[in-house]
JSON list of C-alpha atoms in Angstrom, two decimals:
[
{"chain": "G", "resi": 272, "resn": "UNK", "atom": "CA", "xyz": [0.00, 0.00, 0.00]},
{"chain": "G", "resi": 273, "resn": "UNK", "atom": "CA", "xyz": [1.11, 3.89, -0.62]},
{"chain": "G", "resi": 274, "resn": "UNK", "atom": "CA", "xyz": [-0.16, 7.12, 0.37]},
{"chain": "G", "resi": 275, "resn": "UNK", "atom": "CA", "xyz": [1.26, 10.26, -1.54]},
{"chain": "G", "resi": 276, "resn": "UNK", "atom": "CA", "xyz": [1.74, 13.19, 0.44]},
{"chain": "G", "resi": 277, "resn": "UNK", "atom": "CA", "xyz": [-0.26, 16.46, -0.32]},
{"chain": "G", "resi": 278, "resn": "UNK", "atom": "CA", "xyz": [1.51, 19.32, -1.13]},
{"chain": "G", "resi": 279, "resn": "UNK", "atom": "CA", "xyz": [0.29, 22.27, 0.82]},
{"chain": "G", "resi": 280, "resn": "UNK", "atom": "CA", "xyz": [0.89, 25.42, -1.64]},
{"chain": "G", "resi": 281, "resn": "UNK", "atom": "CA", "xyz": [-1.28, 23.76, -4.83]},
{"chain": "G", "resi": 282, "resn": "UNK", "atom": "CA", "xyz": [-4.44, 22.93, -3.97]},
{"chain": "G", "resi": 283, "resn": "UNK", "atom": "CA", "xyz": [-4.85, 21.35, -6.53]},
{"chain": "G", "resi": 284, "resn": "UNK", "atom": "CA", "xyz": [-1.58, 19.25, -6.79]},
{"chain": "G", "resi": 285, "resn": "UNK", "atom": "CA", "xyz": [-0.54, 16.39, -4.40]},
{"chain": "G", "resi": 286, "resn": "UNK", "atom": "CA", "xyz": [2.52, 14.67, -4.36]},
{"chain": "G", "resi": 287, "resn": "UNK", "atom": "CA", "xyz": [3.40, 11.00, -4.86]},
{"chain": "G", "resi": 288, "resn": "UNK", "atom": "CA", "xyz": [6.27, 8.85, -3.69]},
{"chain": "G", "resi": 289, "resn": "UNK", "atom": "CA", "xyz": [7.68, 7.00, -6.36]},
{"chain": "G", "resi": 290, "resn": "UNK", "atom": "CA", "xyz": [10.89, 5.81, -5.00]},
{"chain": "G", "resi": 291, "resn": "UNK", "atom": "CA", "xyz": [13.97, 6.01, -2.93]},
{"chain": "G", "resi": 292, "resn": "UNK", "atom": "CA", "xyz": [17.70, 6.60, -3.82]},
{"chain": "G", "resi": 293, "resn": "UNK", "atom": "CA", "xyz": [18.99, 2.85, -2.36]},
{"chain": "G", "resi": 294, "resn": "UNK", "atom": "CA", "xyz": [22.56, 3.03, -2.88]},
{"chain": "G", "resi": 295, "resn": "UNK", "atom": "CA", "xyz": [25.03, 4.47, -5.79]},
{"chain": "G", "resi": 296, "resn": "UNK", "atom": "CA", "xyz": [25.91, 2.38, -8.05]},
{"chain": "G", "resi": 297, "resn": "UNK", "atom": "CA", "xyz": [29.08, 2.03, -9.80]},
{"chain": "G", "resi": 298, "resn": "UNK", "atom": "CA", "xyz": [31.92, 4.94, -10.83]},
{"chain": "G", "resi": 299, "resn": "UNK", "atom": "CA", "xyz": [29.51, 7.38, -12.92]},
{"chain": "G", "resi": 300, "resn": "UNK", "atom": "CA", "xyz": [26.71, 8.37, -10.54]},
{"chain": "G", "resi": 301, "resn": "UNK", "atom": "CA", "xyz": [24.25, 5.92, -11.14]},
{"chain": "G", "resi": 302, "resn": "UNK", "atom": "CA", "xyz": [22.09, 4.66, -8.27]},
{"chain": "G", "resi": 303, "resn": "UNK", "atom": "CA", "xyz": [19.89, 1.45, -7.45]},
{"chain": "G", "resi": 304, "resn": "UNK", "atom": "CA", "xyz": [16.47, 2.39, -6.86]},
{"chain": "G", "resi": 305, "resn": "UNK", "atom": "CA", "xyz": [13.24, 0.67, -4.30]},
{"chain": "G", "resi": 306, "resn": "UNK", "atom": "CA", "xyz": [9.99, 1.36, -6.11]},
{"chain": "G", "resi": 307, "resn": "UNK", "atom": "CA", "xyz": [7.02, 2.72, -5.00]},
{"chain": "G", "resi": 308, "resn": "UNK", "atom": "CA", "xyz": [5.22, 2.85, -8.34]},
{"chain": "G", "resi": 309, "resn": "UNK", "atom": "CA", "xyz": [3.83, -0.03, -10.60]},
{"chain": "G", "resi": 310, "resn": "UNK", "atom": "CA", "xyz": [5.07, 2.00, -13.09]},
{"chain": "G", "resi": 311, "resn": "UNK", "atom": "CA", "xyz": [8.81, 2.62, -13.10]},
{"chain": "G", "resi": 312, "resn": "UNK", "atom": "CA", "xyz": [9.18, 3.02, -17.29]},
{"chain": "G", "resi": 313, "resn": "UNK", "atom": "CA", "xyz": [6.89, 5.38, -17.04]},
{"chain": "G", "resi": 314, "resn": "UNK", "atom": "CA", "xyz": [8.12, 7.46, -13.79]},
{"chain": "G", "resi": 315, "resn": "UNK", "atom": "CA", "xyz": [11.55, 7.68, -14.89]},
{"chain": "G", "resi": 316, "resn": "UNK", "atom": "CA", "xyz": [11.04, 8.74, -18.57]},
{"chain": "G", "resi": 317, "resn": "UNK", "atom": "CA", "xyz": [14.38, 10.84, -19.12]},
{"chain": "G", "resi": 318, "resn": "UNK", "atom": "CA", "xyz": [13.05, 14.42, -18.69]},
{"chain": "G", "resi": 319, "resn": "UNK", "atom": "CA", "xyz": [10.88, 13.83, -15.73]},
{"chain": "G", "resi": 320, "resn": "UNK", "atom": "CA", "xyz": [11.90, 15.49, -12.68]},
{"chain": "G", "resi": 321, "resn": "UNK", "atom": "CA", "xyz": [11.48, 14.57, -8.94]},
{"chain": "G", "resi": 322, "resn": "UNK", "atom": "CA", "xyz": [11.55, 16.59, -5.82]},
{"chain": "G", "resi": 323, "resn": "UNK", "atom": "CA", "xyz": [13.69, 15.36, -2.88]},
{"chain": "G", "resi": 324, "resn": "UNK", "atom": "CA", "xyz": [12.99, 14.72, 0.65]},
{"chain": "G", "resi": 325, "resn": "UNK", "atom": "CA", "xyz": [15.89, 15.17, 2.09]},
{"chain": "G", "resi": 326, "resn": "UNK", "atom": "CA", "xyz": [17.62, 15.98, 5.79]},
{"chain": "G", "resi": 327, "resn": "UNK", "atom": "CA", "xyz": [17.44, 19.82, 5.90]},
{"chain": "G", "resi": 328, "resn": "UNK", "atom": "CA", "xyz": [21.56, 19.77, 6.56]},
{"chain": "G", "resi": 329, "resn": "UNK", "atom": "CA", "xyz": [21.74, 17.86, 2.90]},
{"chain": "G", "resi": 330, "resn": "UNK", "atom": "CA", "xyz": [23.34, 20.14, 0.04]},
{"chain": "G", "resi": 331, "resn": "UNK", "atom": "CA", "xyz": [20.67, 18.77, -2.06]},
{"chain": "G", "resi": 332, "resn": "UNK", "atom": "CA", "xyz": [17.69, 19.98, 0.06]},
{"chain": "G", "resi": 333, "resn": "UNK", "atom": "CA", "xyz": [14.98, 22.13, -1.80]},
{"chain": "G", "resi": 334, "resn": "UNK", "atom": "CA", "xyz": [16.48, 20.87, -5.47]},
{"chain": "G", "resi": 335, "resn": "UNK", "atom": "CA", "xyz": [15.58, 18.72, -7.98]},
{"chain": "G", "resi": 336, "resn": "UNK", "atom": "CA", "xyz": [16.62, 15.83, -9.70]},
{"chain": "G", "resi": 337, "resn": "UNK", "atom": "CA", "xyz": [15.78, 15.11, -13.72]},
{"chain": "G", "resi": 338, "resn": "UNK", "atom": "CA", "xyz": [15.89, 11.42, -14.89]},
{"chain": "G", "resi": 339, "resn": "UNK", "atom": "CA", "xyz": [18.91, 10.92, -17.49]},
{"chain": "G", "resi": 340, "resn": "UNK", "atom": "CA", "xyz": [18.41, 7.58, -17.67]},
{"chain": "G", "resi": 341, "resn": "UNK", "atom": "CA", "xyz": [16.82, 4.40, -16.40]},
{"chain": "G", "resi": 342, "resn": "UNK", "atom": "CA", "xyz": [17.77, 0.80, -17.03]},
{"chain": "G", "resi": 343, "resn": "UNK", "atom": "CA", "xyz": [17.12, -3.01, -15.42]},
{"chain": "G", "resi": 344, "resn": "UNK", "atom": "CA", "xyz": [20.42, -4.45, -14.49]},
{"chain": "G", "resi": 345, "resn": "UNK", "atom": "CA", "xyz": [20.19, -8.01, -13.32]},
{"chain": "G", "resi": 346, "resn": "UNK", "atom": "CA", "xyz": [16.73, -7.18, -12.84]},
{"chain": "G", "resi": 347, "resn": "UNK", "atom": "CA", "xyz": [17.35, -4.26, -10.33]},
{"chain": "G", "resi": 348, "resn": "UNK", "atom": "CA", "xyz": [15.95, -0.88, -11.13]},
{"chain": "G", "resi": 349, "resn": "UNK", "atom": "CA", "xyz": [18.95, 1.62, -11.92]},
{"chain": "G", "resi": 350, "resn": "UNK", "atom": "CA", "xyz": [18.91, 5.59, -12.93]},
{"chain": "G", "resi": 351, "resn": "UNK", "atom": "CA", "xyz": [21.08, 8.23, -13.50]},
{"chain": "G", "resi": 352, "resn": "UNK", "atom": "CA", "xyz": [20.40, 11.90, -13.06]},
{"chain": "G", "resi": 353, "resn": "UNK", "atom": "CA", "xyz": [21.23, 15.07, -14.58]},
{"chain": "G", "resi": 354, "resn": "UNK", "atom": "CA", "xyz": [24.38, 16.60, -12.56]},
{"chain": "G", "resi": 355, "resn": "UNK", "atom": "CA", "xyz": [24.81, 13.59, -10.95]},
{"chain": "G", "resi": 356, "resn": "UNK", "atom": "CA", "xyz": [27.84, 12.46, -12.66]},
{"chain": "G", "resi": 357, "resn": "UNK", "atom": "CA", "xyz": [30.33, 10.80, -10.43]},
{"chain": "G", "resi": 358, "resn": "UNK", "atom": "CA", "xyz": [29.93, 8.43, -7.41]},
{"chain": "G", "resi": 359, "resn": "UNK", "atom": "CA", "xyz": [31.33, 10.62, -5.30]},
{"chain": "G", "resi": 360, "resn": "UNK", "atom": "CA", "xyz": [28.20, 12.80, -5.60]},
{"chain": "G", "resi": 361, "resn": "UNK", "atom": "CA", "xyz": [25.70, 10.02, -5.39]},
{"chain": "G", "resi": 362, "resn": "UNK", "atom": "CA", "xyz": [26.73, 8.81, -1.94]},
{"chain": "G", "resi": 363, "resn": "UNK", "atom": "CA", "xyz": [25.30, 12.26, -0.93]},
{"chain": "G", "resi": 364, "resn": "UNK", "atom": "CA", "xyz": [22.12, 11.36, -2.03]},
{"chain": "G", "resi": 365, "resn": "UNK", "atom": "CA", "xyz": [21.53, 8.12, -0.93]},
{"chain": "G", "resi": 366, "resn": "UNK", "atom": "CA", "xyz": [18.28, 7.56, 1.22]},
{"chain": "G", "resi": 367, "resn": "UNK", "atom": "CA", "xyz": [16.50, 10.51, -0.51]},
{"chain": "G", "resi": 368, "resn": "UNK", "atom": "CA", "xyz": [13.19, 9.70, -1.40]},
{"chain": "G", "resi": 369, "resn": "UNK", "atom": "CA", "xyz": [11.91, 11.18, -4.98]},
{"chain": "G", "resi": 370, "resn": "UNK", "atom": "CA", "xyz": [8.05, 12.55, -4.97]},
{"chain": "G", "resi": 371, "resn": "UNK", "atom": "CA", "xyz": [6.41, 14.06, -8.38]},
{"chain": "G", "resi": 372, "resn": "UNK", "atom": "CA", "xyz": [3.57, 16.06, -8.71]},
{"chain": "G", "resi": 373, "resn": "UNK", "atom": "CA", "xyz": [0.19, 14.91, -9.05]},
{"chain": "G", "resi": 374, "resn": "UNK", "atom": "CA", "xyz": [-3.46, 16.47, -10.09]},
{"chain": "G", "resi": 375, "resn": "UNK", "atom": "CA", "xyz": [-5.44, 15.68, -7.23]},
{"chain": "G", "resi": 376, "resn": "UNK", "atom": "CA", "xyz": [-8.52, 15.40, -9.19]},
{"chain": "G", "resi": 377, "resn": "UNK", "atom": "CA", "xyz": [-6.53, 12.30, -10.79]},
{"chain": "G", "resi": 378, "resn": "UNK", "atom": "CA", "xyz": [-6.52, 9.04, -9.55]},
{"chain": "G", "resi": 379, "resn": "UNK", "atom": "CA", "xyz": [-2.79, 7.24, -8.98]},
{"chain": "G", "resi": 380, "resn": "UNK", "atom": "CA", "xyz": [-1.37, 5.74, -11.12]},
{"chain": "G", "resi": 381, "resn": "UNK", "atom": "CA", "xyz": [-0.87, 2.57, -8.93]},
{"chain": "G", "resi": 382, "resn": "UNK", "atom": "CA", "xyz": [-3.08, -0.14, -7.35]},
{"chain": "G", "resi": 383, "resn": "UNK", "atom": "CA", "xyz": [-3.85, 0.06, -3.90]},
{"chain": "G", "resi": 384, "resn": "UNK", "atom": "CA", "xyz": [-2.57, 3.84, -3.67]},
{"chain": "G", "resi": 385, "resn": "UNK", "atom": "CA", "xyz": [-4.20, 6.93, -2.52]},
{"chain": "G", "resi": 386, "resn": "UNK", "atom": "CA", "xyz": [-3.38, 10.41, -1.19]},
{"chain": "G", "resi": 387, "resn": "UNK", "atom": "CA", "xyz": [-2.72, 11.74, 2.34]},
{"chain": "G", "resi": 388, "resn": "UNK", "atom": "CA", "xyz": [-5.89, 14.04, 1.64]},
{"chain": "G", "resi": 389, "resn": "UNK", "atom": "CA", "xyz": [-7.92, 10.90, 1.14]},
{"chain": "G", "resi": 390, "resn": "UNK", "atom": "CA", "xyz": [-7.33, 9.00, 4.36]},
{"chain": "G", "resi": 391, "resn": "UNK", "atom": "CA", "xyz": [-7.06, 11.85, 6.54]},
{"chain": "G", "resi": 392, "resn": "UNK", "atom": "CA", "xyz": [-10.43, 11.69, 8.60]},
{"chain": "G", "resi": 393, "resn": "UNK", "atom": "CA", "xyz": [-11.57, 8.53, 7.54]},
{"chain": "G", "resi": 394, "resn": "UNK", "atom": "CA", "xyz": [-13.17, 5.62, 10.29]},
{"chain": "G", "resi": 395, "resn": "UNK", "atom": "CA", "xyz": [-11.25, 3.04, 11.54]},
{"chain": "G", "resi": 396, "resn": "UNK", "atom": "CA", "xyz": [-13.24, 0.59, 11.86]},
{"chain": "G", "resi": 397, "resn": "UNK", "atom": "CA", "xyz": [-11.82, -3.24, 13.89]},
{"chain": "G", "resi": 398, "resn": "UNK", "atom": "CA", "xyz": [-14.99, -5.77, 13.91]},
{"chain": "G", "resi": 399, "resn": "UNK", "atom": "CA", "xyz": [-18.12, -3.71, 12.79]},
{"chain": "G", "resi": 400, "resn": "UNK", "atom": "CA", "xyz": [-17.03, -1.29, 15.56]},
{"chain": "G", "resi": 401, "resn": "UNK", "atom": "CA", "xyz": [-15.43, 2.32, 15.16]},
{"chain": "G", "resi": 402, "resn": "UNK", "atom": "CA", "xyz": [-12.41, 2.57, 17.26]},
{"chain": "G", "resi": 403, "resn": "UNK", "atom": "CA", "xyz": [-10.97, 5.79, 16.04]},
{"chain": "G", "resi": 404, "resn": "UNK", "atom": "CA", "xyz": [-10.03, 8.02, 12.56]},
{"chain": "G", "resi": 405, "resn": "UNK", "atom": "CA", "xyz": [-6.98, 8.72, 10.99]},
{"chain": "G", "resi": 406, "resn": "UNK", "atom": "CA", "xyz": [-5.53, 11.98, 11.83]},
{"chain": "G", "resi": 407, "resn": "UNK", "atom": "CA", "xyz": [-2.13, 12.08, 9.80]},
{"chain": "G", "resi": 408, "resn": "UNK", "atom": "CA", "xyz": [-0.04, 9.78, 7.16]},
{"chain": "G", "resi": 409, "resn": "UNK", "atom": "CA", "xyz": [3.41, 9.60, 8.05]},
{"chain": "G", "resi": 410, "resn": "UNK", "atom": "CA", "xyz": [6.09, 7.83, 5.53]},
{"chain": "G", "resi": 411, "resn": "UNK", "atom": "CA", "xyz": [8.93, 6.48, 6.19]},
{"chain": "G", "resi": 412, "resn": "UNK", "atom": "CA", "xyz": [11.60, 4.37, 4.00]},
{"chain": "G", "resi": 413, "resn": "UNK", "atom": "CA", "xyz": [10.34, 1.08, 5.13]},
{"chain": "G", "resi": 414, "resn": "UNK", "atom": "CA", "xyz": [6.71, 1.65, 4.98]},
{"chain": "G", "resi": 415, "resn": "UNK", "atom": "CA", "xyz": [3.85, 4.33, 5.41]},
{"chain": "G", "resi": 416, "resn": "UNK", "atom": "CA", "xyz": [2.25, 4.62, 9.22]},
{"chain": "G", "resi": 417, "resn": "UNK", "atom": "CA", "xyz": [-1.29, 6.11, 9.82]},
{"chain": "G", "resi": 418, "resn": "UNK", "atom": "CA", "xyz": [-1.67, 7.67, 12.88]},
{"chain": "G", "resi": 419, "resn": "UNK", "atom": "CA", "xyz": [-5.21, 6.82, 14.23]},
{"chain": "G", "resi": 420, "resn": "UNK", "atom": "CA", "xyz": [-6.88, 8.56, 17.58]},
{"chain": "G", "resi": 421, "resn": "UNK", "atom": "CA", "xyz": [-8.40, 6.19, 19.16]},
{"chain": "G", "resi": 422, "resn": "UNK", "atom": "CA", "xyz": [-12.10, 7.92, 19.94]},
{"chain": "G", "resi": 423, "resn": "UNK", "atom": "CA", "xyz": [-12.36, 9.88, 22.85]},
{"chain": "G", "resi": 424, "resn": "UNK", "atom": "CA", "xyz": [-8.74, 10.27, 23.70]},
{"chain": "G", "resi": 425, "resn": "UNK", "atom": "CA", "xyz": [-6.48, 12.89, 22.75]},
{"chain": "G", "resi": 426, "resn": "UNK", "atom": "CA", "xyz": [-3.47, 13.34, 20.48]},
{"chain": "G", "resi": 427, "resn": "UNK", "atom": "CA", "xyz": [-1.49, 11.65, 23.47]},
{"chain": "G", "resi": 428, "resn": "UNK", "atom": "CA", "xyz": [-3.13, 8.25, 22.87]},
{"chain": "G", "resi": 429, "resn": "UNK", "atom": "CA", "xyz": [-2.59, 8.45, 18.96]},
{"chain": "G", "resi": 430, "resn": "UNK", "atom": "CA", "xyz": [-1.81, 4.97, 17.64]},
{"chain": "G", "resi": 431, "resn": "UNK", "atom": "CA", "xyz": [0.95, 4.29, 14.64]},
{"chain": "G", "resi": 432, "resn": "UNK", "atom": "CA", "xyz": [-1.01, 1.47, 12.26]},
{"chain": "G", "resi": 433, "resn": "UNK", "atom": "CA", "xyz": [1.62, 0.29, 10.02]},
{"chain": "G", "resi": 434, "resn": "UNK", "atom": "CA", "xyz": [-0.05, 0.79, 6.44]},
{"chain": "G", "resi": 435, "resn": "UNK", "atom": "CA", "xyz": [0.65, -2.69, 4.99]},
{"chain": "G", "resi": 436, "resn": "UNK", "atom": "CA", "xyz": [-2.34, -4.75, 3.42]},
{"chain": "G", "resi": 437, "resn": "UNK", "atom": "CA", "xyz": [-1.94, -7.54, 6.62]},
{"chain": "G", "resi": 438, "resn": "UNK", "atom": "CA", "xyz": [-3.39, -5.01, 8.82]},
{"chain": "G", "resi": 439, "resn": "UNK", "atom": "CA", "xyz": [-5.52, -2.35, 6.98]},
{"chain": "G", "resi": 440, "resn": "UNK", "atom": "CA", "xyz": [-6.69, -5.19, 4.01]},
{"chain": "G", "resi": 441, "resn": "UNK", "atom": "CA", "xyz": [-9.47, -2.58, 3.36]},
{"chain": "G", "resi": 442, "resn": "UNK", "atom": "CA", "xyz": [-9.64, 1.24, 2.65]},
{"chain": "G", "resi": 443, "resn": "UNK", "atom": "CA", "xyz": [-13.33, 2.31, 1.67]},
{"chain": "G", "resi": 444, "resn": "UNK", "atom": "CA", "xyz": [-12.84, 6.32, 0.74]},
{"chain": "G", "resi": 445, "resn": "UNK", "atom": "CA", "xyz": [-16.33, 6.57, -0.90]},
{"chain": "G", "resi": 446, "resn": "UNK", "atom": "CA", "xyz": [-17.68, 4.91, 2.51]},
{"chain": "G", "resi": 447, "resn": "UNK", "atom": "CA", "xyz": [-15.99, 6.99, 4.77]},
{"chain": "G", "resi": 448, "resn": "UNK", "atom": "CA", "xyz": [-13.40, 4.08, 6.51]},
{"chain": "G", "resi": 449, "resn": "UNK", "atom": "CA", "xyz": [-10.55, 2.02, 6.49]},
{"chain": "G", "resi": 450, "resn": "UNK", "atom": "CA", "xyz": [-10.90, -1.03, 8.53]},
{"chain": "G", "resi": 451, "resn": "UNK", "atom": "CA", "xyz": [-8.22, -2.43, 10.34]},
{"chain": "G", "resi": 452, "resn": "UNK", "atom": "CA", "xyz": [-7.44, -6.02, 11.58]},
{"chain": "G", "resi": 453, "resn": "UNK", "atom": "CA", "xyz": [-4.66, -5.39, 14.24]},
{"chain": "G", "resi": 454, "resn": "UNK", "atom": "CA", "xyz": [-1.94, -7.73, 16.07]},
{"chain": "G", "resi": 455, "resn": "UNK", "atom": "CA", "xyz": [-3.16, -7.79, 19.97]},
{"chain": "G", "resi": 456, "resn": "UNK", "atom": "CA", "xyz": [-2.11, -5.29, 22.03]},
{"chain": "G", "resi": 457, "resn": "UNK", "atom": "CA", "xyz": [-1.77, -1.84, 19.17]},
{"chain": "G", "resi": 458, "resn": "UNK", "atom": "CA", "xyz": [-4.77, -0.44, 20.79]},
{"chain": "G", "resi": 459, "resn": "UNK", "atom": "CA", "xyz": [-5.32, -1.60, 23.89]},
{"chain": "G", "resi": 460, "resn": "UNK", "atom": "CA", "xyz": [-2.51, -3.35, 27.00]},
{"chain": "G", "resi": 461, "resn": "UNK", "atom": "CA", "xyz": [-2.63, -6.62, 26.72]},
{"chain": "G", "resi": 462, "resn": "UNK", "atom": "CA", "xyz": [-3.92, -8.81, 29.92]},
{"chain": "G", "resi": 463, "resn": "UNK", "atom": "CA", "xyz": [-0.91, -9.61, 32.28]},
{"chain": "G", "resi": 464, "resn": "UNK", "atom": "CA", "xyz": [1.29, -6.61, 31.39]},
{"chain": "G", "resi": 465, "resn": "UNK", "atom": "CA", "xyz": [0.77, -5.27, 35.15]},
{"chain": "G", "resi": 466, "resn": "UNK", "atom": "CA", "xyz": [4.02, -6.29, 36.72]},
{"chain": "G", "resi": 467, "resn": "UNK", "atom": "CA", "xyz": [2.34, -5.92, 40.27]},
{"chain": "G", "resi": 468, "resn": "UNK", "atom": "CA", "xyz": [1.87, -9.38, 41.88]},
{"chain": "G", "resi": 469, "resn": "UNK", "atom": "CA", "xyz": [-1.31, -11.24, 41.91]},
{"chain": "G", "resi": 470, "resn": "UNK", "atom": "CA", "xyz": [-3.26, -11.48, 45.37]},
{"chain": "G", "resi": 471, "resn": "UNK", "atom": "CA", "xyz": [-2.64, -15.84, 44.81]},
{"chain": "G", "resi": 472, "resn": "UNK", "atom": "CA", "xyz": [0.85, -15.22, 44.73]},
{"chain": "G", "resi": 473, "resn": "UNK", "atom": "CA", "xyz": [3.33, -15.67, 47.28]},
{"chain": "G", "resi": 474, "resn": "UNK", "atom": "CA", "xyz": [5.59, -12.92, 48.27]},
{"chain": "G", "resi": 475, "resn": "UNK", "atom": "CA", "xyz": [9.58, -13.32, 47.48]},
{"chain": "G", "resi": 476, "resn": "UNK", "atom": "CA", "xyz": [11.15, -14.72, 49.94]},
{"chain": "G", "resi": 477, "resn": "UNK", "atom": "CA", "xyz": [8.40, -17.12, 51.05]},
{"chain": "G", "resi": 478, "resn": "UNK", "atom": "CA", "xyz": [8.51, -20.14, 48.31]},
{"chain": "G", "resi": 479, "resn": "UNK", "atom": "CA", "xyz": [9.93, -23.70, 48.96]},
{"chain": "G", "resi": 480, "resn": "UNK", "atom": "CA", "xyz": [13.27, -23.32, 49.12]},
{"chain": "G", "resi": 481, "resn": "UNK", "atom": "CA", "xyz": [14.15, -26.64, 47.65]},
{"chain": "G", "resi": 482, "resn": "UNK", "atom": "CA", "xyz": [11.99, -25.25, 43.95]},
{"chain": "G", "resi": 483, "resn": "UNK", "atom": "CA", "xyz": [14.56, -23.75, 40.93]},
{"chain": "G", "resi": 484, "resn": "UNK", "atom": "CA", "xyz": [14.24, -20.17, 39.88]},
{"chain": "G", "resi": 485, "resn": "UNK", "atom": "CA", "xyz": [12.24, -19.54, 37.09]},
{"chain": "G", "resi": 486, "resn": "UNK", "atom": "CA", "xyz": [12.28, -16.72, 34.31]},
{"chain": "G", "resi": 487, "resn": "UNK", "atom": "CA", "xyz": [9.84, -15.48, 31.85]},
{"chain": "G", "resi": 488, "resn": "UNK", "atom": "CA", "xyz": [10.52, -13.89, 28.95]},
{"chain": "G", "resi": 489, "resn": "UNK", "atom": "CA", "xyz": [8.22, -12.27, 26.68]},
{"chain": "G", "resi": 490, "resn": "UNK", "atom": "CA", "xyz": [9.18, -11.89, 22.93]},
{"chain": "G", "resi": 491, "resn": "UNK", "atom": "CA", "xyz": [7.34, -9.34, 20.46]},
{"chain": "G", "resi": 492, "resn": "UNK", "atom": "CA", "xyz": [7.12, -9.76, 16.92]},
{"chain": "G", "resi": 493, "resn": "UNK", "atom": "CA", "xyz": [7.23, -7.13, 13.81]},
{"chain": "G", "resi": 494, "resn": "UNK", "atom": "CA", "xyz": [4.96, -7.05, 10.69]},
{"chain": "G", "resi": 495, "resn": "UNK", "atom": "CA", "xyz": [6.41, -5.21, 7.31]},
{"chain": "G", "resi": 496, "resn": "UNK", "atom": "CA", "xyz": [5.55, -5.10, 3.61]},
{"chain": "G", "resi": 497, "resn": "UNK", "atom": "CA", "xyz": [7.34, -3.97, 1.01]}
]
């Protein structure tokens, strides 16, 4: 799943993330690219140009880049950029993430894709029930996050939903909702996670002294889609 960001100055523009700047690649600049798009040929048609997110400290913040080229090398996604002509410069870009404008009024290019403006405000709905509404998209490298408020709580008690298709399978903008099937324990403590001792149980000290030590140990597991 993607969400494009939307770009605050054009109403009616957004932007959408097409891909990130993985590492360079060889002696002349090039650099191996992740995809966001189900449409790479026709994202990285030499002309286009992409604006960077970038760390505000990066010499490269507030430019551009402009596709020179873009090839499949042992089926990896490669491109090369205009002024970007040694590798020397391309390690200075690597982790940027390249967005390109969008009309809003248009619908993405991609499957499964939608703009920050469209699932900002939406339901989330968990079993029939709504539990809360989406209050901000944020995107990292890895994945996209919505941040849900649970209803009835404040921005203190906002949730991060990881955007993959394992937990949101189904976002309904006509209807109003997303609905969300999460792991236990995103929205709510899980039973047990007091560490104060139950009533039943014996204080330390007074257990058999002839019984072994025991330890617990609680492991947590992450979900993540490309």
């Amino acid at each position: 799943m993607a969400a494009g960001d939307a770009a605050g100055a054009q109403p009616a523009k957004t932007q959408l993330r097409v891909g990130r700047l993985v590492k360079a690649h060889g002696l002349k600049g090039a650099f191996k690219l992740e995809l966001y798009t189900d449409d790479p040929e026709g994202r990285f048609v030499p002309g286009n140009t992409f604006t960077l997110q970038v760390p505000e400290s990066s010499p490269w913040h507030g430019r551009e880049l402009t596709v020179r080229e873009f090839r499949w090398m042992n089926s990896h996604p490669v491109a090369f950029f205009e002024g970007v002509d040694d590798r020397t410069v391309a390690e200075e870009l690597v982790k940027a993430i390249l967005w390109i404008d969008q009309d809003t009024e248009a619908a993405p290019a991609e499957d499964d894709a939608w703009y920050d403006h469209q699932l900002v405000g939406l339901d989330v709905v968990r079993d029939g029930d709504v539990i809360g509404r989406v209050v901000r998209v944020d995107h990292f490298p890895a994945q996209d996050l919505l941040i849900v408020r649970p209803t009835g709580r404040g921005e203190d008690a906002d949730v991060l939903v990881p955007f993959v298709s394992a937990i949101v399978p189904e976002v309904d903008v006509d209807g109003g909702r997303v609905v969300v099937t999460p792991p236990a324990g995103l929205f709510e403590e899980l039973p047990g996670d007091d560490d104060s001792p139950r009533e039943d149980e014996a204080p330390e000290g007074d257990a058999d002294r002839g019984a072994p030590d025991s330890v617990a140990t609680d492991e947590a597991a992450d979900s993540r889609e490309d």
